[in-house]
Amino acid sequence: MPNTSARPKHGRRTRRRHRVDPARDELISSSLESAQQCLFNQDYGTAFVHYLLVLNLAPMFKEFARESFRFTLFKWAEELDSVGRIQDLFDCYEQALEIFPADEVILNSMGEHLFRMGFRDEAAGHFHKALKLRPDYPEARENFYRVANWLVERWHFLMLNDHGRNRKYQQAIQKAVQSGCNTVLDIGTGTGILGMCAKKAGAAEVYACELSKTMYELACEVVTANGMDGCIKILHKKSLEMEVPTDIPHRVSLVVTETVDAGLFGEGIIESLIHAWHHLLLPPKRDESEFGDESNTGRVIPAGATVFGMAVECLEIRRHHRLCVTEVGGLSMAEAGKLHSPVSCSSDPDDSMEPYTTERLSRLPRGYKPLTEPFTALTIDFNNVQELEGLSSREVQEIRLPVTQEGELDALAVWFQLHLDEESSLSTGPQEDTCWEQAIYPVHSNKSFLLKPQDELIVEISCRDAYLRLSSVAVLRDGQKIYLDKRVDSQYSENPFPNLNPEAELCSALACLQTNQSQSEDFCMLECSEMALLNNQDYHQSFCSALAKLISKLKVKYQNHEQESADPAVSTPGSSLLYVLDVSEGFSLLSLIASSHGHVKAYSSMEKKKQQEVLKRLARSNGISEQHLEFWLNHMEDEQGMLQRPSREKLWSAIILDCVETCGLIRQKLMEKASLARCLLEEGGRIFPEKIVVYGILVESDTLLQESAVQGQEPTLGFNIAPFINQFTVPVHVFLDFSTLECRHLSEVAELFVLDLMDATANYTNRDVKVQAMSAGRITAIPFWYHIHLDQEISVSTLSQNSHWKQAAVVLQQPIEVRAGDWVNLAVRLHKSTISISVHIENTPAQMD
């Protein structure tokens, strides 16, 4: 607790002013004493009110009371948060910032609360303000880096660096303006580049709208920096809420937008264009043969799109979306029920389902195999409002695709060609070198299905809810239709559904309905990373072996202890039971694997009821007593108290910590959790893992530069955008797949850092590493990954081919030239589980042999 006994010193002028109002002085003095007494009694709410009164009446006390006021605010905010009084919490922060508007600690703390509540834009604003006030403030810097990835997604940098894409948009806009489209609205303006293209082309009036507060403020800065302030009106508003003449004085003749995602319609372009045609755009041309001035008619850039797709085999997609193994860590998965990712085009989707995910097919580890030729799935004319309005009610289209190569059906991959006008288009295909990924519609069949040449794959295409939905429904083989989700057997059955009479068809339909009801009860949805982890047999076998070694060793210790003791009370039933706690994030089988070794009571931190049911089913089917499996959070009111004793008299035999986030970063507060866990272990007990070793390598990679920051003004058509959006550049690139990264290795792999979770004395926060350049080039990044040591002999790597983890890389803001033989000094720092690396080249390069 801060020191509350000191008193401030006042100058002569202050004392003279106070003598004017003795009653006011008395109120300030008594309130200050009450604040300090309440703080001492841990009555933080009352203390906060008293401090507010004092600091509003007597601002000269600010510096004296700042530390105590912060402490009071943070403790009171914790209490308000714990009882769900969120509005009161934010009101307190607003009051605090009225008194201390330039306090970086308060700004950062409020940002943390905002981010936890999902207000990412507002959180970023507070972190950014804190950093401006104190650029070396590590907590605010790390918070800003984490939130920046949410606010300005990495595709913004790739898109702005895509000169070909930018140039084609500019040319299409220029042609439209020169043909008479003199008033322009840029929907979803982002950095404002398309609106600036319109103004540069000579448009008389340019308007733009942007929903994201962060991007809106960024666009305003960019437009001003490019001398167009006052020439382009930018609104912080969703286009669906815009009206004439409230927001723009009249209808415009041209709408430009790129509110499209990998699945074309996922950012709401259909809804926004329907609204624009009805409320913001001039009417379209009545006839294609109509010539003359276009200022009285409306049009959209892009003019339309054609969607393509193909069926693919891809192990990387498969292992992230469905269960591919029959056994995990010695446990049979036969009774797991239906497990798959939340990406599904099922006939009855719910809000938790996504119709597709995205991948860059050209960079997937182990690649992919096309099983069909590309097919046209859909065409859409953005300048035809009737077609836009009828999209969601289009009948489901059924397409038959001839299979061209034998392979396992894993997904439908989808891309599109965006027609900017009659002459120019952009393709997002897997063979194109663009900023785009492809949309992936995975297959979730419980059993794999092998497609063969001469088969025909039946695909259904619809646009329900204005989302593009594709579903692999069935396969035609030798005149028989094999349903992928309802077949009795897999590909080994050549005739699973023979022709039936109507009565038999009805019975079959009822049987399928009952089967589907049963399956829906057993269905459990896991995140893509959780599915990949479940399919990682090496990971689970490593844990199984390490746990078996520890449990065997502790069993021997207990047996020896019982034999040596003459007191029968020592060997009472359950006294030698081993307790294991698994605090892994999300779905984890490690507690069950521990229980399977016998004489172990394992506690899981899994909190989702559906996932708990899966674990219970697996326990029963694998002969594990339910009494030997507990769900720790079910018995606790406060999740923060998870690391506690299993009972009054016992300590943990093993505590399993989840150390690395899927994105490739060390989990926050890992070392604090490890420190607490060490205190809760019995003699001979272990933390899993016991040690983490960080490895890295020097690389030259233009790809990482392109994905991390806008590279000058050339790709952005000469517009000054880079300095503004690059404020959101983060030094660590996450979700990196190092195995497919286009790069040149400039050094050997080097050990960068060691985190010892079992021995606090072995840890450090700073380390200097010398790495020798093996080749000449530019160091642009240092990719890094982890070897996770479960014990001295057993480890798993986050770089392995079957890992559910991705890697991360420190990206240098300015590449550094090196020659072969140069020694590179890496200053590696760990602050609150965040690793940072600074690079320095020695002046005297060593001569290589």
mmCIF file of C-alpha atoms in Angstrom, residues 516-700:
data_model
loop_
_atom_site.group_PDB
_atom_site.id
_atom_site.type_symbol
_atom_site.label_atom_id
_atom_site.label_comp_id
_atom_site.label_asym_id
_atom_site.label_seq_id
_atom_site.Cartn_x
_atom_site.Cartn_y
_atom_site.Cartn_z
ATOM 1 C CA ASN A 516 -28.856 -37.380 -36.613
ATOM 2 C CA GLN A 517 -30.568 -36.631 -33.292
ATOM 3 C CA SER A 518 -28.233 -39.033 -31.527
ATOM 4 C CA GLN A 519 -25.192 -37.534 -33.232
ATOM 5 C CA SER A 520 -26.269 -33.980 -32.431
ATOM 6 C CA GLU A 521 -26.406 -34.895 -28.745
ATOM 7 C CA ASP A 522 -22.836 -36.218 -28.953
ATOM 8 C CA PHE A 523 -21.568 -33.376 -31.122
ATOM 9 C CA CYS A 524 -18.879 -31.122 -29.679
ATOM 10 C CA MET A 525 -17.353 -28.154 -31.431
ATOM 11 C CA LEU A 526 -13.644 -27.427 -30.937
ATOM 12 C CA GLU A 527 -11.528 -24.543 -32.169
ATOM 13 C CA CYS A 528 -9.328 -25.297 -35.179
ATOM 14 C CA SER A 529 -6.195 -25.206 -33.010
ATOM 15 C CA GLU A 530 -7.849 -27.615 -30.526
ATOM 16 C CA MET A 531 -8.614 -30.040 -33.358
ATOM 17 C CA ALA A 532 -5.009 -29.854 -34.555
ATOM 18 C CA LEU A 533 -3.795 -30.504 -31.003
ATOM 19 C CA LEU A 534 -6.096 -33.511 -30.685
ATOM 20 C CA ASN A 535 -4.642 -34.908 -33.920
ATOM 21 C CA ASN A 536 -1.046 -34.398 -32.733
ATOM 22 C CA GLN A 537 -0.103 -37.920 -31.652
ATOM 23 C CA ASP A 538 3.575 -37.134 -30.967
ATOM 24 C CA TYR A 539 2.599 -34.401 -28.488
ATOM 25 C CA HIS A 540 0.262 -36.661 -26.523
ATOM 26 C CA GLN A 541 2.630 -39.644 -26.599
ATOM 27 C CA SER A 542 5.402 -37.423 -25.197
ATOM 28 C CA PHE A 543 3.169 -36.303 -22.322
ATOM 29 C CA CYS A 544 2.018 -39.883 -21.768
ATOM 30 C CA SER A 545 5.635 -41.069 -21.429
ATOM 31 C CA ALA A 546 6.706 -38.183 -19.181
ATOM 32 C CA LEU A 547 3.689 -38.613 -16.890
ATOM 33 C CA ALA A 548 4.233 -42.380 -16.717
ATOM 34 C CA LYS A 549 7.853 -41.862 -15.609
ATOM 35 C CA LEU A 550 6.875 -39.409 -12.864
ATOM 36 C CA ILE A 551 3.889 -41.422 -11.632
ATOM 37 C CA SER A 552 5.922 -44.644 -11.520
ATOM 38 C CA LYS A 553 8.665 -42.895 -9.542
ATOM 39 C CA LEU A 554 6.208 -41.413 -7.027
ATOM 40 C CA LYS A 555 4.375 -44.719 -6.595
ATOM 41 C CA VAL A 556 7.656 -46.384 -5.643
ATOM 42 C CA LYS A 557 8.339 -43.575 -3.162
ATOM 43 C CA TYR A 558 4.939 -44.066 -1.478
ATOM 44 C CA GLN A 559 5.341 -47.849 -1.367
ATOM 45 C CA ASN A 560 8.751 -47.550 0.281
ATOM 46 C CA HIS A 561 7.382 -45.028 2.741
ATOM 47 C CA GLU A 562 4.520 -47.339 3.712
ATOM 48 C CA GLN A 563 6.844 -50.322 4.139
ATOM 49 C CA GLU A 564 9.204 -48.351 6.354
ATOM 50 C CA SER A 565 6.419 -46.975 8.553
ATOM 51 C CA ALA A 566 5.225 -48.992 11.511
ATOM 52 C CA ASP A 567 2.124 -46.853 11.897
ATOM 53 C CA PRO A 568 -0.886 -48.446 10.099
ATOM 54 C CA ALA A 569 -2.516 -45.019 9.810
ATOM 55 C CA VAL A 570 0.076 -44.038 7.248
ATOM 56 C CA SER A 571 -1.314 -46.521 4.706
ATOM 57 C CA THR A 572 -4.985 -45.658 4.999
ATOM 58 C CA PRO A 573 -6.921 -45.953 1.710
ATOM 59 C CA GLY A 574 -6.254 -42.995 -0.566
ATOM 60 C CA SER A 575 -3.302 -41.673 1.397
ATOM 61 C CA SER A 576 -0.912 -42.411 -1.455
ATOM 62 C CA LEU A 577 -3.247 -41.221 -4.217
ATOM 63 C CA LEU A 578 -1.390 -38.939 -6.634
ATOM 64 C CA TYR A 579 -2.969 -35.610 -7.562
ATOM 65 C CA VAL A 580 -2.437 -34.092 -11.028
ATOM 66 C CA LEU A 581 -3.732 -30.674 -12.132
ATOM 67 C CA ASP A 582 -4.047 -29.776 -15.822
ATOM 68 C CA VAL A 583 -4.467 -26.032 -16.363
ATOM 69 C CA SER A 584 -4.218 -26.182 -20.162
ATOM 70 C CA GLU A 585 -6.251 -23.626 -22.086
ATOM 71 C CA GLY A 586 -9.256 -25.042 -23.944
ATOM 72 C CA PHE A 587 -9.842 -28.721 -24.724
ATOM 73 C CA SER A 588 -7.175 -31.000 -23.258
ATOM 74 C CA LEU A 589 -6.960 -34.764 -22.727
ATOM 75 C CA LEU A 590 -3.884 -34.573 -20.484
ATOM 76 C CA SER A 591 -5.847 -34.981 -17.243
ATOM 77 C CA LEU A 592 -7.457 -38.129 -18.643
ATOM 78 C CA ILE A 593 -4.085 -39.450 -19.820
ATOM 79 C CA ALA A 594 -2.749 -38.944 -16.282
ATOM 80 C CA SER A 595 -5.743 -40.766 -14.779
ATOM 81 C CA SER A 596 -5.242 -43.696 -17.132
ATOM 82 C CA HIS A 597 -1.974 -44.582 -15.347
ATOM 83 C CA GLY A 598 -3.874 -45.671 -12.252
ATOM 84 C CA HIS A 599 -3.843 -44.504 -8.637
ATOM 85 C CA VAL A 600 -4.103 -40.915 -9.910
ATOM 86 C CA LYS A 601 -6.819 -38.375 -9.289
ATOM 87 C CA ALA A 602 -6.617 -35.768 -12.054
ATOM 88 C CA TYR A 603 -8.191 -32.340 -12.144
ATOM 89 C CA SER A 604 -9.021 -30.632 -15.439
ATOM 90 C CA SER A 605 -9.475 -26.872 -15.839
ATOM 91 C CA MET A 606 -11.859 -27.440 -18.769
ATOM 92 C CA GLU A 607 -14.957 -25.310 -18.224
ATOM 93 C CA LYS A 608 -17.259 -25.880 -21.237
ATOM 94 C CA LYS A 609 -19.992 -28.385 -20.380
ATOM 95 C CA LYS A 610 -19.977 -30.055 -23.821
ATOM 96 C CA GLN A 611 -16.231 -30.623 -23.582
ATOM 97 C CA GLN A 612 -16.561 -31.987 -20.052
ATOM 98 C CA GLU A 613 -19.134 -34.477 -21.359
ATOM 99 C CA VAL A 614 -16.656 -35.680 -24.009
ATOM 100 C CA LEU A 615 -14.038 -36.259 -21.299
ATOM 101 C CA LYS A 616 -16.536 -38.180 -19.156
ATOM 102 C CA ARG A 617 -17.539 -40.389 -22.106
ATOM 103 C CA LEU A 618 -13.899 -41.095 -22.894
ATOM 104 C CA ALA A 619 -13.205 -41.880 -19.228
ATOM 105 C CA ARG A 620 -16.037 -44.434 -19.121
ATOM 106 C CA SER A 621 -15.083 -46.040 -22.428
ATOM 107 C CA ASN A 622 -11.427 -46.292 -21.392
ATOM 108 C CA GLY A 623 -12.163 -47.861 -18.001
ATOM 109 C CA ILE A 624 -11.297 -44.795 -15.900
ATOM 110 C CA SER A 625 -13.412 -44.260 -12.799
ATOM 111 C CA GLU A 626 -15.272 -40.950 -12.758
ATOM 112 C CA GLN A 627 -14.040 -40.570 -9.173
ATOM 113 C CA HIS A 628 -10.530 -40.176 -10.566
ATOM 114 C CA LEU A 629 -11.465 -37.219 -12.793
ATOM 115 C CA GLU A 630 -12.597 -33.838 -11.479
ATOM 116 C CA PHE A 631 -13.324 -30.523 -13.157
ATOM 117 C CA TRP A 632 -11.488 -28.016 -11.006
ATOM 118 C CA LEU A 633 -13.399 -24.872 -12.001
ATOM 119 C CA ASN A 634 -16.746 -26.499 -11.105
ATOM 120 C CA HIS A 635 -15.680 -26.308 -7.447
ATOM 121 C CA MET A 636 -14.324 -22.768 -7.501
ATOM 122 C CA GLU A 637 -15.957 -19.372 -7.461
ATOM 123 C CA ASP A 638 -12.866 -17.527 -8.648
ATOM 124 C CA GLU A 639 -10.972 -18.808 -11.681
ATOM 125 C CA GLN A 640 -7.919 -16.823 -10.553
ATOM 126 C CA GLY A 641 -7.567 -19.166 -7.574
ATOM 127 C CA MET A 642 -7.062 -22.193 -9.776
ATOM 128 C CA LEU A 643 -3.567 -22.940 -8.493
ATOM 129 C CA GLN A 644 -4.425 -24.131 -4.997
ATOM 130 C CA ARG A 645 -3.931 -27.295 -2.959
ATOM 131 C CA PRO A 646 -6.154 -30.219 -4.022
ATOM 132 C CA SER A 647 -7.115 -30.652 -0.343
ATOM 133 C CA ARG A 648 -5.941 -29.374 3.035
ATOM 134 C CA GLU A 649 -3.408 -32.115 3.648
ATOM 135 C CA LYS A 650 -2.258 -32.826 0.077
ATOM 136 C CA LEU A 651 -0.006 -31.172 -2.473
ATOM 137 C CA TRP A 652 0.062 -31.707 -6.233
ATOM 138 C CA SER A 653 2.159 -34.505 -7.698
ATOM 139 C CA ALA A 654 2.155 -32.751 -11.083
ATOM 140 C CA ILE A 655 0.881 -29.462 -12.465
ATOM 141 C CA ILE A 656 0.552 -29.154 -16.250
ATOM 142 C CA LEU A 657 0.903 -25.555 -17.454
ATOM 143 C CA ASP A 658 -0.089 -24.296 -20.899
ATOM 144 C CA CYS A 659 2.971 -22.266 -21.797
ATOM 145 C CA VAL A 660 2.709 -21.188 -25.437
ATOM 146 C CA GLU A 661 -0.163 -19.516 -27.242
ATOM 147 C CA THR A 662 -1.231 -20.967 -30.578
ATOM 148 C CA CYS A 663 -0.025 -17.787 -32.299
ATOM 149 C CA GLY A 664 3.576 -18.478 -31.239
ATOM 150 C CA LEU A 665 3.981 -16.263 -28.163
ATOM 151 C CA ILE A 666 4.717 -17.190 -24.545
ATOM 152 C CA ARG A 667 1.500 -17.048 -22.520
ATOM 153 C CA GLN A 668 1.112 -13.983 -20.363
ATOM 154 C CA LYS A 669 2.011 -14.335 -16.665
ATOM 155 C CA LEU A 670 3.574 -17.753 -17.293
ATOM 156 C CA MET A 671 6.485 -17.181 -14.918
ATOM 157 C CA GLU A 672 4.165 -15.946 -12.170
ATOM 158 C CA LYS A 673 2.040 -19.098 -12.547
ATOM 159 C CA ALA A 674 5.155 -21.274 -12.480
ATOM 160 C CA SER A 675 6.352 -19.563 -9.304
ATOM 161 C CA LEU A 676 3.027 -20.276 -7.580
ATOM 162 C CA ALA A 677 2.902 -23.832 -8.927
ATOM 163 C CA ARG A 678 6.323 -24.667 -7.454
ATOM 164 C CA CYS A 679 4.993 -23.874 -3.987
ATOM 165 C CA LEU A 680 2.138 -26.345 -4.413
ATOM 166 C CA LEU A 681 4.164 -29.413 -5.417
ATOM 167 C CA GLU A 682 4.804 -32.328 -3.124
ATOM 168 C CA GLU A 683 8.367 -33.546 -2.690
ATOM 169 C CA GLY A 684 9.407 -35.106 -5.993
ATOM 170 C CA GLY A 685 6.479 -33.469 -7.841
ATOM 171 C CA ARG A 686 6.965 -31.785 -11.197
ATOM 172 C CA ILE A 687 5.722 -28.931 -13.320
ATOM 173 C CA PHE A 688 5.120 -29.945 -16.932
ATOM 174 C CA PRO A 689 6.954 -28.659 -18.834
ATOM 175 C CA GLU A 690 9.997 -28.154 -16.627
ATOM 176 C CA LYS A 691 11.858 -25.938 -19.104
ATOM 177 C CA ILE A 692 11.315 -23.993 -22.344
ATOM 178 C CA VAL A 693 14.199 -23.206 -24.687
ATOM 179 C CA VAL A 694 13.683 -20.475 -27.292
ATOM 180 C CA TYR A 695 15.448 -20.928 -30.645
ATOM 181 C CA GLY A 696 15.764 -18.475 -33.508
ATOM 182 C CA ILE A 697 17.491 -17.804 -36.813
ATOM 183 C CA LEU A 698 18.475 -14.737 -38.858
ATOM 184 C CA VAL A 699 16.572 -14.494 -42.145
ATOM 185 C CA GLU A 700 16.039 -12.199 -45.097
#
